[in-house]
Amino acid sequence: MNMSIRLENVNYIYGEGSGQEKWALKNINLAIHDREFIGIVGHTGSGKSTLTQLLNGLEKPSSGTIYYNDEDIQADGYERRKLRQKVGLVFQYPEHQLFEVSVIKDVEFGPRNLGLSNLDVEKRSFDALKQVGLSDDLLDVAPFALSGGQKRRVAIAGVLAMQPEVLILDEPTAGLDPAGRTEILELLKKLHEENNITVILVSHSMDDVARYAGRILVMNQGELVLDGEPQKVFRYRDELRKIGLDVPQSTNILYELRDRGMAVGTEGITPEQAAECIADSLRRQS
Amino acid sequence: MQPIIDAKDLVHEYSRRDEEGNVTGITRALDGVSMQVKQGDLIAVLGANGSGKSTFAKHLNALLTPTEGTLYVGGMECGDHTKDLDIRKTVGMVFQNPDNQIIANVVEEDVGFGPENIGVPTEEIWERVADALKTVGMYEYRLNSPNKLSGGQKQRVAIAGILAMKPKCIILDESTAMLDPGGRKAVIDTITRINKEENITVILITHYMEEVTGADYVYVMDSGKVVMEGMPRDIFARSDELEEFRLAVPEAVRVAMLLREKGIELPKDILDAGELVDAVMKLQA
Amino acid sequence: MIRDITIGQYYQGSSLIHRLDPRLKVVGVLVYLISLFCFRYVIGFLVAGLFFALVLHLSKVPFRYVIKGLKPILFLLIFTAALNLLWTPGETIWKFGILNLTREGIYKCIFMALRLILLIIGSSMLTLTTTPNQLTDAMEHLLGPLKRFGAPVHEVAMMMSIALRFIPILLEETDKIMKAQMSRGADFESGNLMHRLHNMIPLLVPLFISATRRANELAYAMDARCYNGGAGRTKMKPLKYNPRDYKGYAVLVLYVIVLILVTRTVAI
């Protein structure tokens, strides 16, 4: 089945009628297709968190329509609880939501709410924990006894166990050390490739998004300002800088070299690609 | 001159307990850490989550007491709790979560909290608060509620709160971990400037390698031990070891490394994008 | 939803009311609250209402912002109003089963509703124009004499101040955890009372853990900034009465006199 999310003229206004209205989202038009890996980048307060909460029906747009598989999710009688199962949302610092006495029980919370049989609940939870790479001997441990990175995996497993078609993650690497960050991002890559899940990664880090996402959405002050493949989006270095963002560090190095007169391609967005571009240019000269 | 921090073979152990409170095991959070810090230096302590770097930081502020070893802060021995207040006046600490260290509901009142505690006269508190807020660039927000500030701004208020106590040394205990890149840069720029202009020793505890490029000296911790130490450029040249300790070099250093692997002769100790660009341009010429 | 609660929130400003000595404001609010219970005729509300309007005007806090504070008690308000309206004995106007609408009931209902509304918005003026730190300073001062009997006045004041600071943070956190659990299929809205209470566990446990963690970190942060109780502490903003505060006390006394005169002479 083909999944799709469509937003048409979506606005979101905070504190409507209080005299202190704030536009969190302004006229968003957007289509998200099956099996995409999307990176959403923007400052704190750019509206990216609000956007994610609209996508799974936790918040309601002030105006405009959101379609999930061509159905209006705010229509009367639409089952938003089912939507939340299909569009899984992992909040920032998700480990703060853990509450059960053991890891496995916590992960079972979601599937149990779906009203599945005990066997299904256990199987899904077990599978989810396996997917996030948590070893079996930790299943009965209290979540609070785990390390920060492990807790976060458990929390992600808690959403995966609902078997969503779309997985949205708000800053899933916040506060983790470099190895922990890579582990989480590689996990997302694996879920995307092997489980055919659509992944929406909300991040501050252009470097992370550049490496993993196939399409980047740039948000600024509630507006969607850029939307496209990473290489395409990073052509707009000046525009990104104007809104206080930047291209990945590797791309920046290529731009710097070109600004200083070197004939070098600027399409590289990861360190590997940047090194390739520079090596190519040097080779051509000698 | 006497070092501001002088730690020798510091050990910190805490016991794990089961539900009934029986000791089930002992964890060594610090395992023989020695470190000497000169007044006015900017020192970075790098380490992955759980490497012991925060436990170490809390000792410098007399929030934790060493199990073994000796620790002198500004010439005062930590251990018996008689000197705690003097030690905390000498060494100020900025914590990780900006929300959990702001006490007052107005920015200026929060900055005044420390000076009030150490009995500074009212008029001088106002001067110190104004100076400190100007130093971190938050003076115009002095009447704001902290809840309305961004994470980076809150951390700068927290730094001002420490500055107003006129310490000789400021520790940033993973103070950038919860911030976005803009907030991180603002905090690092602020603290670097304070280090240079006010000659205040800075101990920067972090796992972001980009932040330590400007440090005078870097320590890397793992499993409660200091496993590497040296100038930033020497540390960055050892990226394989860093990876072993769950850390990663900045992207520019990584690009330089990949280029060297391709046989391009770049210097081994490239520190940042600027140096890499210079080096490549030199090759090209 | 939960973000809208304004009780205990400070509204930033530099109006005359904001600048008044917090002790005057605490005493003023106490006097005002007591005054609301001291008259039997609706005319009293005119005086009390005018006084409130004067203070509100001087404070430059938008009326809408103050009214928002009533939202959380709306249920209580309607409940008491209905109770008074339908169960007050007296001259019957309309009767249906046990429901008995009386002239006295209508009167009492209006009376209680007005009193409750003025109680809430009147006391919210204090928190809206006074920072919690000033508030605790004032409390500490006004309760100062109790220290002689060994009462931990400073400690209690500090606790109050910190509680106020963390209310908005914990409310936001509640909102977030609720949403996170709803994303995992939690249902906080349906079922009977026992069912709902049981459903609150996934919200309350993380909230409790978070509050404990925050308290722990805050204790470290206070220690690190040399907090050592009230002894030897100086004040950044020591309380000192200005001429305007004496005028404020005069206005307060005037209000009480006018209220007494009006409610004694006009019996509406």
JSON list of N, CA and C in Angstrom, two decimals, chain B residues 58 61 63-64 85 88 95 97 99-106 108-110 113-114 116-120 122 125-126 129 143-145 147 165, chain C residues 10 12 131-134 158 161-162 164-166 168-169 213-214 217-218 220-228 232-238:
[
{"chain": "B", "resi": 58, "resn": "LYS", "atom": "N", "xyz": [32.27, 17.72, 39.54]},
{"chain": "B", "resi": 58, "resn": "LYS", "atom": "CA", "xyz": [31.57, 17.98, 40.80]},
{"chain": "B", "resi": 58, "resn": "LYS", "atom": "C", "xyz": [32.53, 17.97, 42.00]},
{"chain": "B", "resi": 61, "resn": "ASN", "atom": "N", "xyz": [34.14, 21.48, 42.69]},
{"chain": "B", "resi": 61, "resn": "ASN", "atom": "CA", "xyz": [33.25, 22.45, 43.29]},
{"chain": "B", "resi": 61, "resn": "ASN", "atom": "C", "xyz": [32.82, 22.01, 44.70]},
{"chain": "B", "resi": 63, "resn": "LEU", "atom": "N", "xyz": [31.17, 19.55, 45.53]},
{"chain": "B", "resi": 63, "resn": "LEU", "atom": "CA", "xyz": [29.83, 18.96, 45.59]},
{"chain": "B", "resi": 63, "resn": "LEU", "atom": "C", "xyz": [29.94, 17.47, 45.88]},
{"chain": "B", "resi": 64, "resn": "LEU", "atom": "N", "xyz": [31.09, 16.90, 45.52]},
{"chain": "B", "resi": 64, "resn": "LEU", "atom": "CA", "xyz": [31.37, 15.51, 45.85]},
{"chain": "B", "resi": 64, "resn": "LEU", "atom": "C", "xyz": [32.71, 15.46, 46.57]},
{"chain": "B", "resi": 85, "resn": "LEU", "atom": "N", "xyz": [32.46, 26.55, 51.28]},
{"chain": "B", "resi": 85, "resn": "LEU", "atom": "CA", "xyz": [31.98, 27.84, 50.77]},
{"chain": "B", "resi": 85, "resn": "LEU", "atom": "C", "xyz": [33.10, 28.61, 50.08]},
{"chain": "B", "resi": 88, "resn": "ARG", "atom": "N", "xyz": [33.73, 27.09, 46.70]},
{"chain": "B", "resi": 88, "resn": "ARG", "atom": "CA", "xyz": [32.69, 27.44, 45.74]},
{"chain": "B", "resi": 88, "resn": "ARG", "atom": "C", "xyz": [32.74, 28.90, 45.33]},
{"chain": "B", "resi": 95, "resn": "PHE", "atom": "N", "xyz": [25.85, 24.20, 35.02]},
{"chain": "B", "resi": 95, "resn": "PHE", "atom": "CA", "xyz": [25.43, 22.82, 34.84]},
{"chain": "B", "resi": 95, "resn": "PHE", "atom": "C", "xyz": [24.84, 22.57, 33.45]},
{"chain": "B", "resi": 97, "resn": "ASN", "atom": "N", "xyz": [21.56, 21.30, 32.45]},
{"chain": "B", "resi": 97, "resn": "ASN", "atom": "CA", "xyz": [20.18, 21.68, 32.13]},
{"chain": "B", "resi": 97, "resn": "ASN", "atom": "C", "xyz": [19.92, 23.13, 32.53]},
{"chain": "B", "resi": 99, "resn": "ASP", "atom": "N", "xyz": [17.33, 24.88, 32.69]},
{"chain": "B", "resi": 99, "resn": "ASP", "atom": "CA", "xyz": [16.14, 25.13, 33.51]},
{"chain": "B", "resi": 99, "resn": "ASP", "atom": "C", "xyz": [16.35, 24.82, 34.97]},
{"chain": "B", "resi": 100, "resn": "ASN", "atom": "N", "xyz": [17.21, 23.84, 35.24]},
{"chain": "B", "resi": 100, "resn": "ASN", "atom": "CA", "xyz": [17.33, 23.37, 36.62]},
{"chain": "B", "resi": 100, "resn": "ASN", "atom": "C", "xyz": [18.40, 24.09, 37.42]},
{"chain": "B", "resi": 101, "resn": "GLN", "atom": "N", "xyz": [18.92, 25.21, 36.91]},
{"chain": "B", "resi": 101, "resn": "GLN", "atom": "CA", "xyz": [19.89, 25.94, 37.72]},
{"chain": "B", "resi": 101, "resn": "GLN", "atom": "C", "xyz": [19.53, 27.41, 37.86]},
{"chain": "B", "resi": 102, "resn": "ILE", "atom": "N", "xyz": [18.41, 27.80, 37.25]},
{"chain": "B", "resi": 102, "resn": "ILE", "atom": "CA", "xyz": [17.97, 29.18, 37.43]},
{"chain": "B", "resi": 102, "resn": "ILE", "atom": "C", "xyz": [16.94, 29.19, 38.55]},
{"chain": "B", "resi": 103, "resn": "ILE", "atom": "N", "xyz": [17.22, 29.97, 39.58]},
{"chain": "B", "resi": 103, "resn": "ILE", "atom": "CA", "xyz": [16.43, 29.92, 40.80]},
{"chain": "B", "resi": 103, "resn": "ILE", "atom": "C", "xyz": [15.34, 30.98, 40.80]},
{"chain": "B", "resi": 104, "resn": "ALA", "atom": "N", "xyz": [15.69, 32.17, 40.29]},
{"chain": "B", "resi": 104, "resn": "ALA", "atom": "CA", "xyz": [14.76, 33.29, 40.39]},
{"chain": "B", "resi": 104, "resn": "ALA", "atom": "C", "xyz": [13.88, 33.39, 39.16]},
{"chain": "B", "resi": 105, "resn": "ASN", "atom": "N", "xyz": [12.85, 34.22, 39.24]},
{"chain": "B", "resi": 105, "resn": "ASN", "atom": "CA", "xyz": [11.90, 34.36, 38.15]},
{"chain": "B", "resi": 105, "resn": "ASN", "atom": "C", "xyz": [12.18, 35.57, 37.28]},
{"chain": "B", "resi": 106, "resn": "VAL", "atom": "N", "xyz": [13.20, 36.33, 37.63]},
{"chain": "B", "resi": 106, "resn": "VAL", "atom": "CA", "xyz": [13.61, 37.46, 36.81]},
{"chain": "B", "resi": 106, "resn": "VAL", "atom": "C", "xyz": [15.11, 37.32, 36.62]},
{"chain": "B", "resi": 108, "resn": "GLU", "atom": "N", "xyz": [17.72, 39.34, 36.36]},
{"chain": "B", "resi": 108, "resn": "GLU", "atom": "CA", "xyz": [18.68, 40.04, 37.22]},
{"chain": "B", "resi": 108, "resn": "GLU", "atom": "C", "xyz": [18.67, 39.49, 38.65]},
{"chain": "B", "resi": 109, "resn": "GLU", "atom": "N", "xyz": [17.50, 39.05, 39.11]},
{"chain": "B", "resi": 109, "resn": "GLU", "atom": "CA", "xyz": [17.44, 38.50, 40.47]},
{"chain": "B", "resi": 109, "resn": "GLU", "atom": "C", "xyz": [18.19, 37.19, 40.54]},
{"chain": "B", "resi": 110, "resn": "ASP", "atom": "N", "xyz": [18.17, 36.43, 39.44]},
{"chain": "B", "resi": 110, "resn": "ASP", "atom": "CA", "xyz": [18.90, 35.18, 39.44]},
{"chain": "B", "resi": 110, "resn": "ASP", "atom": "C", "xyz": [20.40, 35.42, 39.49]},
{"chain": "B", "resi": 113, "resn": "PHE", "atom": "N", "xyz": [21.60, 36.14, 42.92]},
{"chain": "B", "resi": 113, "resn": "PHE", "atom": "CA", "xyz": [21.42, 35.10, 43.95]},
{"chain": "B", "resi": 113, "resn": "PHE", "atom": "C", "xyz": [22.74, 34.71, 44.62]},
{"chain": "B", "resi": 114, "resn": "GLY", "atom": "N", "xyz": [23.79, 34.48, 43.81]},
{"chain": "B", "resi": 114, "resn": "GLY", "atom": "CA", "xyz": [25.09, 34.10, 44.35]},
{"chain": "B", "resi": 114, "resn": "GLY", "atom": "C", "xyz": [25.67, 35.17, 45.26]},
{"chain": "B", "resi": 116, "resn": "GLU", "atom": "N", "xyz": [24.21, 37.50, 46.83]},
{"chain": "B", "resi": 116, "resn": "GLU", "atom": "CA", "xyz": [23.39, 37.60, 48.05]},
{"chain": "B", "resi": 116, "resn": "GLU", "atom": "C", "xyz": [23.84, 36.55, 49.05]},
{"chain": "B", "resi": 117, "resn": "ASN", "atom": "N", "xyz": [24.08, 35.33, 48.54]},
{"chain": "B", "resi": 117, "resn": "ASN", "atom": "CA", "xyz": [24.45, 34.23, 49.43]},
{"chain": "B", "resi": 117, "resn": "ASN", "atom": "C", "xyz": [25.78, 34.46, 50.13]},
{"chain": "B", "resi": 118, "resn": "ILE", "atom": "N", "xyz": [26.71, 35.15, 49.43]},
{"chain": "B", "resi": 118, "resn": "ILE", "atom": "CA", "xyz": [28.02, 35.34, 50.07]},
{"chain": "B", "resi": 118, "resn": "ILE", "atom": "C", "xyz": [28.09, 36.69, 50.76]},
{"chain": "B", "resi": 119, "resn": "GLY", "atom": "N", "xyz": [26.96, 37.35, 50.93]},
{"chain": "B", "resi": 119, "resn": "GLY", "atom": "CA", "xyz": [26.92, 38.54, 51.77]},
{"chain": "B", "resi": 119, "resn": "GLY", "atom": "C", "xyz": [27.51, 39.79, 51.16]},
{"chain": "B", "resi": 120, "resn": "VAL", "atom": "N", "xyz": [27.41, 39.95, 49.84]},
{"chain": "B", "resi": 120, "resn": "VAL", "atom": "CA", "xyz": [27.89, 41.17, 49.19]},
{"chain": "B", "resi": 120, "resn": "VAL", "atom": "C", "xyz": [26.89, 42.30, 49.50]},
{"chain": "B", "resi": 122, "resn": "THR", "atom": "N", "xyz": [24.37, 45.42, 49.22]},
{"chain": "B", "resi": 122, "resn": "THR", "atom": "CA", "xyz": [23.35, 45.65, 48.19]},
{"chain": "B", "resi": 122, "resn": "THR", "atom": "C", "xyz": [23.85, 46.43, 46.98]},
{"chain": "B", "resi": 125, "resn": "ILE", "atom": "N", "xyz": [26.07, 44.48, 44.82]},
{"chain": "B", "resi": 125, "resn": "ILE", "atom": "CA", "xyz": [25.37, 43.43, 44.08]},
{"chain": "B", "resi": 125, "resn": "ILE", "atom": "C", "xyz": [24.87, 43.98, 42.75]},
{"chain": "B", "resi": 126, "resn": "TRP", "atom": "N", "xyz": [24.26, 45.17, 42.80]},
{"chain": "B", "resi": 126, "resn": "TRP", "atom": "CA", "xyz": [23.72, 45.77, 41.58]},
{"chain": "B", "resi": 126, "resn": "TRP", "atom": "C", "xyz": [24.83, 45.99, 40.55]},
{"chain": "B", "resi": 129, "resn": "VAL", "atom": "N", "xyz": [25.93, 42.58, 39.17]},
{"chain": "B", "resi": 129, "resn": "VAL", "atom": "CA", "xyz": [24.91, 41.99, 38.31]},
{"chain": "B", "resi": 129, "resn": "VAL", "atom": "C", "xyz": [24.94, 42.68, 36.93]},
{"chain": "B", "resi": 143, "resn": "LEU", "atom": "N", "xyz": [15.29, 42.23, 32.85]},
{"chain": "B", "resi": 143, "resn": "LEU", "atom": "CA", "xyz": [13.98, 42.21, 33.50]},
{"chain": "B", "resi": 143, "resn": "LEU", "atom": "C", "xyz": [13.08, 41.09, 32.98]},
{"chain": "B", "resi": 144, "resn": "ASN", "atom": "N", "xyz": [13.63, 40.26, 32.09]},
{"chain": "B", "resi": 144, "resn": "ASN", "atom": "CA", "xyz": [12.82, 39.17, 31.51]},
{"chain": "B", "resi": 144, "resn": "ASN", "atom": "C", "xyz": [12.62, 38.02, 32.48]},
{"chain": "B", "resi": 145, "resn": "SER", "atom": "N", "xyz": [11.60, 37.22, 32.18]},
{"chain": "B", "resi": 145, "resn": "SER", "atom": "CA", "xyz": [11.46, 35.96, 32.89]},
{"chain": "B", "resi": 145, "resn": "SER", "atom": "C", "xyz": [12.34, 34.93, 32.20]},
{"chain": "B", "resi": 147, "resn": "ASN", "atom": "N", "xyz": [11.94, 31.94, 31.71]},
{"chain": "B", "resi": 147, "resn": "ASN", "atom": "CA", "xyz": [11.16, 30.99, 30.90]},
{"chain": "B", "resi": 147, "resn": "ASN", "atom": "C", "xyz": [11.00, 31.42, 29.47]},
{"chain": "B", "resi": 165, "resn": "MET", "atom": "N", "xyz": [29.84, 36.30, 41.19]},
{"chain": "B", "resi": 165, "resn": "MET", "atom": "CA", "xyz": [30.49, 35.89, 42.44]},
{"chain": "B", "resi": 165, "resn": "MET", "atom": "C", "xyz": [32.00, 36.08, 42.37]},
{"chain": "C", "resi": 10, "resn": "TYR", "atom": "N", "xyz": [3.82, 35.63, 36.59]},
{"chain": "C", "resi": 10, "resn": "TYR", "atom": "CA", "xyz": [4.17, 37.04, 36.66]},
{"chain": "C", "resi": 10, "resn": "TYR", "atom": "C", "xyz": [3.97, 37.69, 35.30]},
{"chain": "C", "resi": 12, "resn": "GLN", "atom": "N", "xyz": [5.18, 40.62, 33.15]},
{"chain": "C", "resi": 12, "resn": "GLN", "atom": "CA", "xyz": [6.26, 41.59, 33.18]},
{"chain": "C", "resi": 12, "resn": "GLN", "atom": "C", "xyz": [5.78, 43.00, 32.92]},
{"chain": "C", "resi": 131, "resn": "THR", "atom": "N", "xyz": [7.03, 39.75, 41.44]},
{"chain": "C", "resi": 131, "resn": "THR", "atom": "CA", "xyz": [7.81, 38.56, 41.13]},
{"chain": "C", "resi": 131, "resn": "THR", "atom": "C", "xyz": [7.79, 37.66, 42.36]},
{"chain": "C", "resi": 132, "resn": "PRO", "atom": "N", "xyz": [7.84, 36.36, 42.13]},
{"chain": "C", "resi": 132, "resn": "PRO", "atom": "CA", "xyz": [7.81, 35.44, 43.27]},
{"chain": "C", "resi": 132, "resn": "PRO", "atom": "C", "xyz": [8.90, 35.75, 44.29]},
{"chain": "C", "resi": 133, "resn": "ASN", "atom": "N", "xyz": [10.05, 36.23, 43.80]},
{"chain": "C", "resi": 133, "resn": "ASN", "atom": "CA", "xyz": [11.10, 36.57, 44.76]},
{"chain": "C", "resi": 133, "resn": "ASN", "atom": "C", "xyz": [10.68, 37.71, 45.67]},
{"chain": "C", "resi": 134, "resn": "GLN", "atom": "N", "xyz": [10.06, 38.74, 45.08]},
{"chain": "C", "resi": 134, "resn": "GLN", "atom": "CA", "xyz": [9.57, 39.85, 45.90]},
{"chain": "C", "resi": 134, "resn": "GLN", "atom": "C", "xyz": [8.51, 39.35, 46.86]},
{"chain": "C", "resi": 158, "resn": "MET", "atom": "N", "xyz": [11.71, 30.53, 50.72]},
{"chain": "C", "resi": 158, "resn": "MET", "atom": "CA", "xyz": [12.51, 30.06, 49.60]},
{"chain": "C", "resi": 158, "resn": "MET", "atom": "C", "xyz": [11.81, 28.91, 48.87]},
{"chain": "C", "resi": 161, "resn": "SER", "atom": "N", "xyz": [9.09, 30.27, 46.68]},
{"chain": "C", "resi": 161, "resn": "SER", "atom": "CA", "xyz": [9.63, 30.93, 45.49]},
{"chain": "C", "resi": 161, "resn": "SER", "atom": "C", "xyz": [10.02, 29.91, 44.44]},
{"chain": "C", "resi": 162, "resn": "ILE", "atom": "N", "xyz": [10.68, 28.84, 44.86]},
{"chain": "C", "resi": 162, "resn": "ILE", "atom": "CA", "xyz": [11.14, 27.82, 43.92]},
{"chain": "C", "resi": 162, "resn": "ILE", "atom": "C", "xyz": [9.94, 27.08, 43.32]},
{"chain": "C", "resi": 164, "resn": "LEU", "atom": "N", "xyz": [7.05, 28.26, 42.76]},
{"chain": "C", "resi": 164, "resn": "LEU", "atom": "CA", "xyz": [6.44, 29.12, 41.75]},
{"chain": "C", "resi": 164, "resn": "LEU", "atom": "C", "xyz": [7.25, 29.12, 40.47]},
{"chain": "C", "resi": 165, "resn": "ARG", "atom": "N", "xyz": [8.58, 29.11, 40.61]},
{"chain": "C", "resi": 165, "resn": "ARG", "atom": "CA", "xyz": [9.42, 29.11, 39.42]},
{"chain": "C", "resi": 165, "resn": "ARG", "atom": "C", "xyz": [9.22, 27.84, 38.60]},
{"chain": "C", "resi": 166, "resn": "PHE", "atom": "N", "xyz": [8.98, 26.72, 39.27]},
{"chain": "C", "resi": 166, "resn": "PHE", "atom": "CA", "xyz": [8.92, 25.46, 38.53]},
{"chain": "C", "resi": 166, "resn": "PHE", "atom": "C", "xyz": [7.52, 25.09, 38.06]},
{"chain": "C", "resi": 168, "resn": "PRO", "atom": "N", "xyz": [5.46, 26.65, 35.84]},
{"chain": "C", "resi": 168, "resn": "PRO", "atom": "CA", "xyz": [5.32, 26.63, 34.38]},
{"chain": "C", "resi": 168, "resn": "PRO", "atom": "C", "xyz": [6.16, 25.54, 33.71]},
{"chain": "C", "resi": 169, "resn": "ILE", "atom": "N", "xyz": [7.34, 25.27, 34.27]},
{"chain": "C", "resi": 169, "resn": "ILE", "atom": "CA", "xyz": [8.21, 24.24, 33.68]},
{"chain": "C", "resi": 169, "resn": "ILE", "atom": "C", "xyz": [7.54, 22.87, 33.78]},
{"chain": "C", "resi": 213, "resn": "ARG", "atom": "N", "xyz": [14.37, 14.55, 39.70]},
{"chain": "C", "resi": 213, "resn": "ARG", "atom": "CA", "xyz": [15.65, 14.82, 39.06]},
{"chain": "C", "resi": 213, "resn": "ARG", "atom": "C", "xyz": [15.94, 16.32, 39.05]},
{"chain": "C", "resi": 214, "resn": "ARG", "atom": "N", "xyz": [14.91, 17.10, 38.73]},
{"chain": "C", "resi": 214, "resn": "ARG", "atom": "CA", "xyz": [15.10, 18.54, 38.71]},
{"chain": "C", "resi": 214, "resn": "ARG", "atom": "C", "xyz": [15.45, 19.07, 40.10]},
{"chain": "C", "resi": 217, "resn": "GLU", "atom": "N", "xyz": [19.07, 18.31, 40.84]},
{"chain": "C", "resi": 217, "resn": "GLU", "atom": "CA", "xyz": [20.00, 19.18, 40.12]},
{"chain": "C", "resi": 217, "resn": "GLU", "atom": "C", "xyz": [19.94, 20.61, 40.66]},
{"chain": "C", "resi": 218, "resn": "LEU", "atom": "N", "xyz": [18.75, 21.04, 41.01]},
{"chain": "C", "resi": 218, "resn": "LEU", "atom": "CA", "xyz": [18.61, 22.40, 41.56]},
{"chain": "C", "resi": 218, "resn": "LEU", "atom": "C", "xyz": [19.36, 22.52, 42.89]},
{"chain": "C", "resi": 220, "resn": "TYR", "atom": "N", "xyz": [22.04, 20.90, 43.76]},
{"chain": "C", "resi": 220, "resn": "TYR", "atom": "CA", "xyz": [23.45, 21.04, 43.39]},
{"chain": "C", "resi": 220, "resn": "TYR", "atom": "C", "xyz": [23.74, 22.48, 42.97]},
{"chain": "C", "resi": 221, "resn": "ALA", "atom": "N", "xyz": [22.88, 23.01, 42.10]},
{"chain": "C", "resi": 221, "resn": "ALA", "atom": "CA", "xyz": [23.12, 24.36, 41.57]},
{"chain": "C", "resi": 221, "resn": "ALA", "atom": "C", "xyz": [23.10, 25.39, 42.68]},
{"chain": "C", "resi": 222, "resn": "MET", "atom": "N", "xyz": [22.20, 25.21, 43.67]},
{"chain": "C", "resi": 222, "resn": "MET", "atom": "CA", "xyz": [22.13, 26.17, 44.77]},
{"chain": "C", "resi": 222, "resn": "MET", "atom": "C", "xyz": [23.36, 26.04, 45.66]},
{"chain": "C", "resi": 223, "resn": "ASP", "atom": "N", "xyz": [23.77, 24.82, 45.92]},
{"chain": "C", "resi": 223, "resn": "ASP", "atom": "CA", "xyz": [25.00, 24.59, 46.68]},
{"chain": "C", "resi": 223, "resn": "ASP", "atom": "C", "xyz": [26.18, 25.27, 46.00]},
{"chain": "C", "resi": 224, "resn": "ALA", "atom": "N", "xyz": [26.27, 25.05, 44.67]},
{"chain": "C", "resi": 224, "resn": "ALA", "atom": "CA", "xyz": [27.41, 25.57, 43.92]},
{"chain": "C", "resi": 224, "resn": "ALA", "atom": "C", "xyz": [27.44, 27.10, 43.98]},
{"chain": "C", "resi": 225, "resn": "ARG", "atom": "N", "xyz": [26.28, 27.72, 44.19]},
{"chain": "C", "resi": 225, "resn": "ARG", "atom": "CA", "xyz": [26.27, 29.17, 44.27]},
{"chain": "C", "resi": 225, "resn": "ARG", "atom": "C", "xyz": [26.23, 29.64, 45.73]},
{"chain": "C", "resi": 226, "resn": "CYS", "atom": "N", "xyz": [26.81, 28.80, 46.59]},
{"chain": "C", "resi": 226, "resn": "CYS", "atom": "CA", "xyz": [27.06, 29.16, 47.99]},
{"chain": "C", "resi": 226, "resn": "CYS", "atom": "C", "xyz": [25.79, 29.40, 48.80]},
{"chain": "C", "resi": 227, "resn": "TYR", "atom": "N", "xyz": [24.68, 28.81, 48.41]},
{"chain": "C", "resi": 227, "resn": "TYR", "atom": "CA", "xyz": [23.48, 28.98, 49.21]},
{"chain": "C", "resi": 227, "resn": "TYR", "atom": "C", "xyz": [23.65, 28.22, 50.51]},
{"chain": "C", "resi": 228, "resn": "ASN", "atom": "N", "xyz": [23.35, 28.87, 51.61]},
{"chain": "C", "resi": 228, "resn": "ASN", "atom": "CA", "xyz": [23.64, 28.27, 52.90]},
{"chain": "C", "resi": 228, "resn": "ASN", "atom": "C", "xyz": [22.58, 28.67, 53.91]},
{"chain": "C", "resi": 232, "resn": "GLY", "atom": "N", "xyz": [23.47, 35.34, 57.24]},
{"chain": "C", "resi": 232, "resn": "GLY", "atom": "CA", "xyz": [24.59, 36.00, 56.56]},
{"chain": "C", "resi": 232, "resn": "GLY", "atom": "C", "xyz": [24.29, 36.40, 55.15]},
{"chain": "C", "resi": 233, "resn": "ARG", "atom": "N", "xyz": [23.01, 36.33, 54.75]},
{"chain": "C", "resi": 233, "resn": "ARG", "atom": "CA", "xyz": [22.62, 36.64, 53.39]},
{"chain": "C", "resi": 233, "resn": "ARG", "atom": "C", "xyz": [22.31, 38.12, 53.28]},
{"chain": "C", "resi": 234, "resn": "THR", "atom": "N", "xyz": [22.78, 38.74, 52.19]},
{"chain": "C", "resi": 234, "resn": "THR", "atom": "CA", "xyz": [22.38, 40.12, 51.94]},
{"chain": "C", "resi": 234, "resn": "THR", "atom": "C", "xyz": [21.28, 40.10, 50.88]},
{"chain": "C", "resi": 235, "resn": "LYS", "atom": "N", "xyz": [20.72, 41.27, 50.61]},
{"chain": "C", "resi": 235, "resn": "LYS", "atom": "CA", "xyz": [19.62, 41.33, 49.64]},
{"chain": "C", "resi": 235, "resn": "LYS", "atom": "C", "xyz": [19.98, 42.25, 48.49]},
{"chain": "C", "resi": 236, "resn": "MET", "atom": "N", "xyz": [19.65, 41.79, 47.29]},
{"chain": "C", "resi": 236, "resn": "MET", "atom": "CA", "xyz": [19.84, 42.65, 46.13]},
{"chain": "C", "resi": 236, "resn": "MET", "atom": "C", "xyz": [18.75, 43.72, 46.12]},
{"chain": "C", "resi": 237, "resn": "LYS", "atom": "N", "xyz": [17.56, 43.31, 46.50]},
{"chain": "C", "resi": 237, "resn": "LYS", "atom": "CA", "xyz": [16.45, 44.26, 46.51]},
{"chain": "C", "resi": 237, "resn": "LYS", "atom": "C", "xyz": [15.85, 44.32, 47.89]},
{"chain": "C", "resi": 238, "resn": "PRO", "atom": "N", "xyz": [16.56, 44.97, 48.85]},
{"chain": "C", "resi": 238, "resn": "PRO", "atom": "CA", "xyz": [16.01, 45.02, 50.20]},
{"chain": "C", "resi": 238, "resn": "PRO", "atom": "C", "xyz": [14.70, 45.82, 50.18]}
]
